[in-house]
Tab-separated table of C-alpha atoms in Angstrom:
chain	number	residue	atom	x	y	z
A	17	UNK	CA	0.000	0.000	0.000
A	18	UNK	CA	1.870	3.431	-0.934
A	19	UNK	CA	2.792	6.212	1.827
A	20	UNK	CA	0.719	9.383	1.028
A	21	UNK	CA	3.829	11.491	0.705
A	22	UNK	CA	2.717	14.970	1.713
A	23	UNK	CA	2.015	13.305	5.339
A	24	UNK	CA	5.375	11.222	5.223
A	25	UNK	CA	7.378	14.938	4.846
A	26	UNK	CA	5.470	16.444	7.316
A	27	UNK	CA	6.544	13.305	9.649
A	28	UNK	CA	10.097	13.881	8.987
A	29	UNK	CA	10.525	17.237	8.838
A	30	UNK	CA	9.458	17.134	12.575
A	31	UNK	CA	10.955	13.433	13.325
A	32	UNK	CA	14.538	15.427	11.722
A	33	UNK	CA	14.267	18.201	14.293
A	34	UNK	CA	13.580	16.081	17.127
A	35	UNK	CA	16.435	13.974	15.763
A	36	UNK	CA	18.784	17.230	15.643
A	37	UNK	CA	17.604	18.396	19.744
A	38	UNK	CA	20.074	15.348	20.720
A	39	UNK	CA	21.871	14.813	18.707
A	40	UNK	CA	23.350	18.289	17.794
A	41	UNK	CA	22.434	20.325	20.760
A	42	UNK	CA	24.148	17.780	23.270
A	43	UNK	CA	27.944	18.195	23.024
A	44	UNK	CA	31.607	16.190	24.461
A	45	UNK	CA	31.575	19.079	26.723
A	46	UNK	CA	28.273	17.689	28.675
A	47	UNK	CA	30.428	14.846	29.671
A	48	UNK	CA	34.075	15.630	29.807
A	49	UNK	CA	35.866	16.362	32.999
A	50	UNK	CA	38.299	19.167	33.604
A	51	UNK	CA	42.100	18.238	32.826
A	52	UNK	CA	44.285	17.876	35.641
A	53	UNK	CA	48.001	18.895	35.071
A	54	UNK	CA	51.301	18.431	36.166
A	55	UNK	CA	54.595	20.454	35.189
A	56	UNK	CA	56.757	18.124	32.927
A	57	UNK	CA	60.233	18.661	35.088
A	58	UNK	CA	57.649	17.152	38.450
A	59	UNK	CA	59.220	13.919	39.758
A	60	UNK	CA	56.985	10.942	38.153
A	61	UNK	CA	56.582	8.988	41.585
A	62	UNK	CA	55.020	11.816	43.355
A	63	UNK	CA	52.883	12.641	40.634
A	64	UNK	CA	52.070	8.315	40.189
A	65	UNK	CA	50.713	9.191	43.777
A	66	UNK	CA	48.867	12.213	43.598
A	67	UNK	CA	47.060	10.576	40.392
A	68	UNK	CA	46.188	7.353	42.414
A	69	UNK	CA	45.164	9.315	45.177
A	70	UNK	CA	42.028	10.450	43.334
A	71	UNK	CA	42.230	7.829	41.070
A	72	UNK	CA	43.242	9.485	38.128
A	73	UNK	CA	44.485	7.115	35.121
A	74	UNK	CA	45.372	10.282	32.882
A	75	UNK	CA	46.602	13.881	33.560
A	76	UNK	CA	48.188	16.330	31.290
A	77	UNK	CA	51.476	17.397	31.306
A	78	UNK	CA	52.354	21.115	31.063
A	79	UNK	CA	55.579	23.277	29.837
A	80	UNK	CA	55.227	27.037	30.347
A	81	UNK	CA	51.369	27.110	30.888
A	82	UNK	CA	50.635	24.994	27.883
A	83	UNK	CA	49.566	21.349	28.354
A	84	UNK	CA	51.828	19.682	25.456
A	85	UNK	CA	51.151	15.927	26.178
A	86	UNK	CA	49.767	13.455	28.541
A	87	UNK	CA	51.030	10.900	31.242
A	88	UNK	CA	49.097	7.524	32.302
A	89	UNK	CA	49.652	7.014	35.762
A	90	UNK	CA	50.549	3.410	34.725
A	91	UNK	CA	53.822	4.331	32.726
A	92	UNK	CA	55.047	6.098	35.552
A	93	UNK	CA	58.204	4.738	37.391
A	94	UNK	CA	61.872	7.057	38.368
A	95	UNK	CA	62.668	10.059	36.733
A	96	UNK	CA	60.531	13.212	36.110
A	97	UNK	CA	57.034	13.362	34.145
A	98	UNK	CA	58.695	14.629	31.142
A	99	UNK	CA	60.608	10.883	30.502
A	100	UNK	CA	57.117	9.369	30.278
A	101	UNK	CA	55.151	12.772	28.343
A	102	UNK	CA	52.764	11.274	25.378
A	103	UNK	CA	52.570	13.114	22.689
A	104	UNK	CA	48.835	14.101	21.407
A	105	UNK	CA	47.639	12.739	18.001
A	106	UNK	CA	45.001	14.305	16.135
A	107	UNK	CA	43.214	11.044	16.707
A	108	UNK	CA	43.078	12.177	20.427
A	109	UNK	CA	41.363	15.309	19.935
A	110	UNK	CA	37.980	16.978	19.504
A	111	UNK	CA	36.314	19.909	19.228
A	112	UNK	CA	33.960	21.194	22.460
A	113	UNK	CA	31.618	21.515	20.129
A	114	UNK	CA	31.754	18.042	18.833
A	115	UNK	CA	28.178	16.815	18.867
A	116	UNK	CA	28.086	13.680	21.301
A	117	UNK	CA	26.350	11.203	19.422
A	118	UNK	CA	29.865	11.755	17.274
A	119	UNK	CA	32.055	11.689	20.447
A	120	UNK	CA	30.599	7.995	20.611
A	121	UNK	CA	31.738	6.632	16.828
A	122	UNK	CA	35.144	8.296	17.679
A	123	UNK	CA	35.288	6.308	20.925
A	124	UNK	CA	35.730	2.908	18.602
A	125	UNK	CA	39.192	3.338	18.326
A	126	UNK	CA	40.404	5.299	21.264
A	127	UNK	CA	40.205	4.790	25.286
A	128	UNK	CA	40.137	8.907	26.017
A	129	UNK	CA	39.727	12.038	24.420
A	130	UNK	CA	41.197	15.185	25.250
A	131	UNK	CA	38.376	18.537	24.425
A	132	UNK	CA	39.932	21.371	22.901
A	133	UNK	CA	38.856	24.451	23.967
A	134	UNK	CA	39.523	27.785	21.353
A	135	UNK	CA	43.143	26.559	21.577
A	136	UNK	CA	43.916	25.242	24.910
A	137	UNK	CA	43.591	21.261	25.482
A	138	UNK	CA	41.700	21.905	28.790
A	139	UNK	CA	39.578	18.774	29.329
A	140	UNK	CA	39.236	14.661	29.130
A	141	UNK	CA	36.443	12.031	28.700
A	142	UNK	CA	36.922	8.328	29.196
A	143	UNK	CA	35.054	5.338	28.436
A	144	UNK	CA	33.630	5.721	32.057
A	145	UNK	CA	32.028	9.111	31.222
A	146	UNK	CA	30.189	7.262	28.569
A	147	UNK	CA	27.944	6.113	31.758
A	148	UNK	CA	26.668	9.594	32.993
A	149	UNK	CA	23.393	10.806	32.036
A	150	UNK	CA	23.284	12.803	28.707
A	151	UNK	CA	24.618	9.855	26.792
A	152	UNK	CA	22.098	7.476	28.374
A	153	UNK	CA	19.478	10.630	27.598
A	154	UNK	CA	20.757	10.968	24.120
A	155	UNK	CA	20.739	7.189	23.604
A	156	UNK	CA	17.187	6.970	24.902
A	157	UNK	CA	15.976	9.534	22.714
A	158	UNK	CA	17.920	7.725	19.229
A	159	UNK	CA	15.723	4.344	20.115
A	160	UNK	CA	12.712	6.465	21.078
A	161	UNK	CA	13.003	8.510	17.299
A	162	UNK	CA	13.165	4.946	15.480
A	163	UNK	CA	9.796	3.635	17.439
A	164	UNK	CA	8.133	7.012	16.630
A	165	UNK	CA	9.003	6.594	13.170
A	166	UNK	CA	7.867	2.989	13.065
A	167	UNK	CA	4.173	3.664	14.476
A	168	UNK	CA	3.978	6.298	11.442
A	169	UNK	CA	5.481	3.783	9.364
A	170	UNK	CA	2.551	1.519	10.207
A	171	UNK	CA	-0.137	3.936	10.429
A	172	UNK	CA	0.397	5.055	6.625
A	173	UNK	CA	1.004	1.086	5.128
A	174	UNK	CA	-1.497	-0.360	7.171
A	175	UNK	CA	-5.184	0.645	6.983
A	176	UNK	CA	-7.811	-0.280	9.303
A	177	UNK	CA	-5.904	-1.997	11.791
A	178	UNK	CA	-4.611	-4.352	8.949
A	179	UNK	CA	-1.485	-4.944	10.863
A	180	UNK	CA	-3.238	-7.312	13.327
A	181	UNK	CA	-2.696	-10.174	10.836
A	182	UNK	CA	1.322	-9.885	12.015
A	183	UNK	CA	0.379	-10.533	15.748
A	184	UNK	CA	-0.488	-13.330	17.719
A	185	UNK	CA	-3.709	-12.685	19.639
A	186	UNK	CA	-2.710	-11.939	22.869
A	187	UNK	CA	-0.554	-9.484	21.608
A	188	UNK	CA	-3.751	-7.905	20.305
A	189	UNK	CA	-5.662	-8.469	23.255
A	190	UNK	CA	-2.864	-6.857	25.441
A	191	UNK	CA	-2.814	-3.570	23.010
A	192	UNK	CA	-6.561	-3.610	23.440
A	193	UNK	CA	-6.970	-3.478	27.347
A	194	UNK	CA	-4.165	-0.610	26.749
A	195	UNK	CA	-6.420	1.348	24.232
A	196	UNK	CA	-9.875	0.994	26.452
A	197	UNK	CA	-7.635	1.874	29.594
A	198	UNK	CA	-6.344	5.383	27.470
A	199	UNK	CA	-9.352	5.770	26.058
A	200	UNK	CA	-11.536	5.553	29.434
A	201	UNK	CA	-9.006	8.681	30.422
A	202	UNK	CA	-10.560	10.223	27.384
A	203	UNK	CA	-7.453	10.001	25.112
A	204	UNK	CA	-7.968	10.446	21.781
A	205	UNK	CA	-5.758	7.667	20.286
A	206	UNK	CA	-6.239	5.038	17.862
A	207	UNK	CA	-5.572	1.175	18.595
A	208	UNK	CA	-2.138	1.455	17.046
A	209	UNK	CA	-1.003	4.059	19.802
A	210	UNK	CA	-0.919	1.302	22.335
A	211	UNK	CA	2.025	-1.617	20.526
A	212	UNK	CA	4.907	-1.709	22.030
A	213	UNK	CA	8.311	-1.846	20.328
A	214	UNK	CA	8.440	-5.952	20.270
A	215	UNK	CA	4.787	-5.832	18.132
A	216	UNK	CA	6.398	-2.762	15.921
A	217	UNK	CA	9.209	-4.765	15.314
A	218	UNK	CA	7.355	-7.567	14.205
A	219	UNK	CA	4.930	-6.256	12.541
A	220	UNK	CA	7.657	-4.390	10.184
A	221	UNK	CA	9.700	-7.583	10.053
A	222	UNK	CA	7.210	-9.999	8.779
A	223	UNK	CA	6.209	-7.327	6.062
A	224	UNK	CA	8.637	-7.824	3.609
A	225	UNK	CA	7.888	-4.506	1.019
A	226	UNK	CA	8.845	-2.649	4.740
A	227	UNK	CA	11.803	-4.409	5.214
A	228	UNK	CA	13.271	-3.567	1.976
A	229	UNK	CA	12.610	-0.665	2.416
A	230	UNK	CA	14.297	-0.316	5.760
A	231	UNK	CA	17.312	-1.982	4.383
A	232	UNK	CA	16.757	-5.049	6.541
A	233	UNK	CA	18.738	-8.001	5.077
A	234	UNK	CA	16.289	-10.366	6.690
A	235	UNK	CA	13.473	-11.331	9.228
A	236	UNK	CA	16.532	-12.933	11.517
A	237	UNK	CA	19.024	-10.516	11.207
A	238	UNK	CA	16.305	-7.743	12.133
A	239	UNK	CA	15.044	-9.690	15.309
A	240	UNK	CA	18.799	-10.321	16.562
A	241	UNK	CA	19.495	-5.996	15.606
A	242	UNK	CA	16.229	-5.168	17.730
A	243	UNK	CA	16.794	-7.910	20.675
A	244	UNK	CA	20.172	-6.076	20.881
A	245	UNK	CA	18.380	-2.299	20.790
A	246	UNK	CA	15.188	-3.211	23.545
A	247	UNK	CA	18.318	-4.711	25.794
A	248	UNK	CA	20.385	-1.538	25.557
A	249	UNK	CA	16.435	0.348	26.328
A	250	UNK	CA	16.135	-1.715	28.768
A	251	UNK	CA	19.774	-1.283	30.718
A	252	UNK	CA	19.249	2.291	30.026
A	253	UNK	CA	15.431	2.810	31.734
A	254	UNK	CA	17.059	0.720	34.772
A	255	UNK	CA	20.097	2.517	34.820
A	256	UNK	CA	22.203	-0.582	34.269
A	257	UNK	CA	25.749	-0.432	32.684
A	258	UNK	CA	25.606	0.217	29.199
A	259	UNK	CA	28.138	-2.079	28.214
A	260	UNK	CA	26.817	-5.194	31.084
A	261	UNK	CA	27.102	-8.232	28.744
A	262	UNK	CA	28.456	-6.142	25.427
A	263	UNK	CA	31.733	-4.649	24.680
A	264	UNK	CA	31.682	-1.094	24.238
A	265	UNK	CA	32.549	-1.216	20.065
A	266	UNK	CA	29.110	-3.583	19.939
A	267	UNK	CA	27.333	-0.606	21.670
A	268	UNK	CA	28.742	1.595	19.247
A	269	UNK	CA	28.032	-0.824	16.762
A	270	UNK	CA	24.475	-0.883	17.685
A	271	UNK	CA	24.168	2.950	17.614
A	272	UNK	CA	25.820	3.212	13.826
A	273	UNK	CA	23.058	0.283	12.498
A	274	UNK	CA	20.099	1.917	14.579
A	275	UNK	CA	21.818	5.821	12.518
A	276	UNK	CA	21.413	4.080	9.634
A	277	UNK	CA	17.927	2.604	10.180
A	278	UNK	CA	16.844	6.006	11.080
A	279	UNK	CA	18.410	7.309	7.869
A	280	UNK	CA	15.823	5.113	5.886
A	281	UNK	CA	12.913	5.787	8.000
A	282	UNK	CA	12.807	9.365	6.885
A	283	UNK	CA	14.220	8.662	2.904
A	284	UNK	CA	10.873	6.406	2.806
């Protein structure tokens, strides 16, 4: 059944600006931490101390008020700082501006980050930051874009509640005592307000003309791509590590497929 596409760009146009609130508006900078220094002639056992004293891994190094490198705290042995200085690489370095949904792809091939700021290096993220709140917000708000866009998908393909022939029925009887329970609260909603992600999900994935579209290689590769995406939901409603039974480049994984998912949703 064709999309009526004067709806569909209204959809996106406001799905796109949605889109843009996280991931544009939230920066690096709403994670990083301030860079601590040290002077590069200060004797690297003191320093080893001071940084395991508040459990620092990282600090920069500094020569005449400008931070020129970096030390781990695990290098560190005799001598002063400067014998164990690490050069920065551009690889190492982003903008404070750098949107964080970005920060995250960079994060595949790096275990830190140093933030420039005009042209000082004056903070740091870690894999560790990844845990505070604005990623999990901006991460809850990617996987809540792609759900919006599938109960539009399935509003405009399916008429008359002709998605019902993709569920069992006590899927359908479950969206049902939903949709009287809304509607007794005098909600003006139709039946398809109340699925859930799982009957979404499997309503797109059994039609096949949607998953084409969608770019889905098939009905088992989508289930295993959305098992993975309600998981990380689910660890991020319950405020669970985001990387529990995953490594972190399979999160990051996750978050490039589920870009690129979104990318179809709104060229449909």
């Amino acid at each position: 059944m064709p999309f009526n596409p004067v709806q569909q760009r209204d959809h996106v146009s406001t799905y796109k600006s949605l889109r843009s609130l996280f991931e544009k508006n939230i920066t690096v900078n709403s994670i990083s931490e301030v860079l601590a220094t040290c002077n590069v002639g200060d004797p690297a056992p003191q320093i080893k101390d001071q940084m395991a004293s508040k459990d620092y891994d990282v600090i920069g190094v500094e020569e005449n008020g400008i931070v020129i490198g970096y030390v781990l705290r695990d290098d560190l042995r005799e001598g002063s700082c400067k014998e164990y200085t690490r050069s920065f690489s551009p690889s190492d370095l982003v903008s404070d501006s750098t949107p964080l949904l970005q920060t995250l792809f960079i994060f595949k091939n790096t275990e830190r980050l140093f933030v420039i700021e005009g042209n000082r290096i004056t903070k740091v993220v870690t894999l560790a930051d990844l845990q505070k709140p604005p990623v999990r917000m901006l991460l809850f708000g990617v996987i809540s874009i792609v759900e919006m866009h599938f109960y539009q998908i399935i509003r405009d393909y399916f008429k008359e509640d002709s998605w019902k022939k993709h569920l069992s029925e006590k899927r359908i009887q479950q969206a049902e005592e939903l949709f009287l329970q809304r509607k007794a609260r005098n909600e003006g909603i139709e039946l398809s307000d109340c699925l859930q992600l799982c009957d979404k999900r499997d309503i797109v994935l059994n039609e096949q003309a949607l998953r084409e579209l969608l770019g889905i290689e098939s009905k088992s590769k989508g289930k295993d791509f959305f098992k993975k995406l309600e998981n990380l939901r689910n660890n991020l409603a319950h405020s669970q590590d985001l990387n529990t039974q995953n490594s972190w480049n399979e999160m990051f994984s996750l978050i490039e497929q589920t870009e690129s998912l979104l990318e179809k949703c709104e060229n449909i």
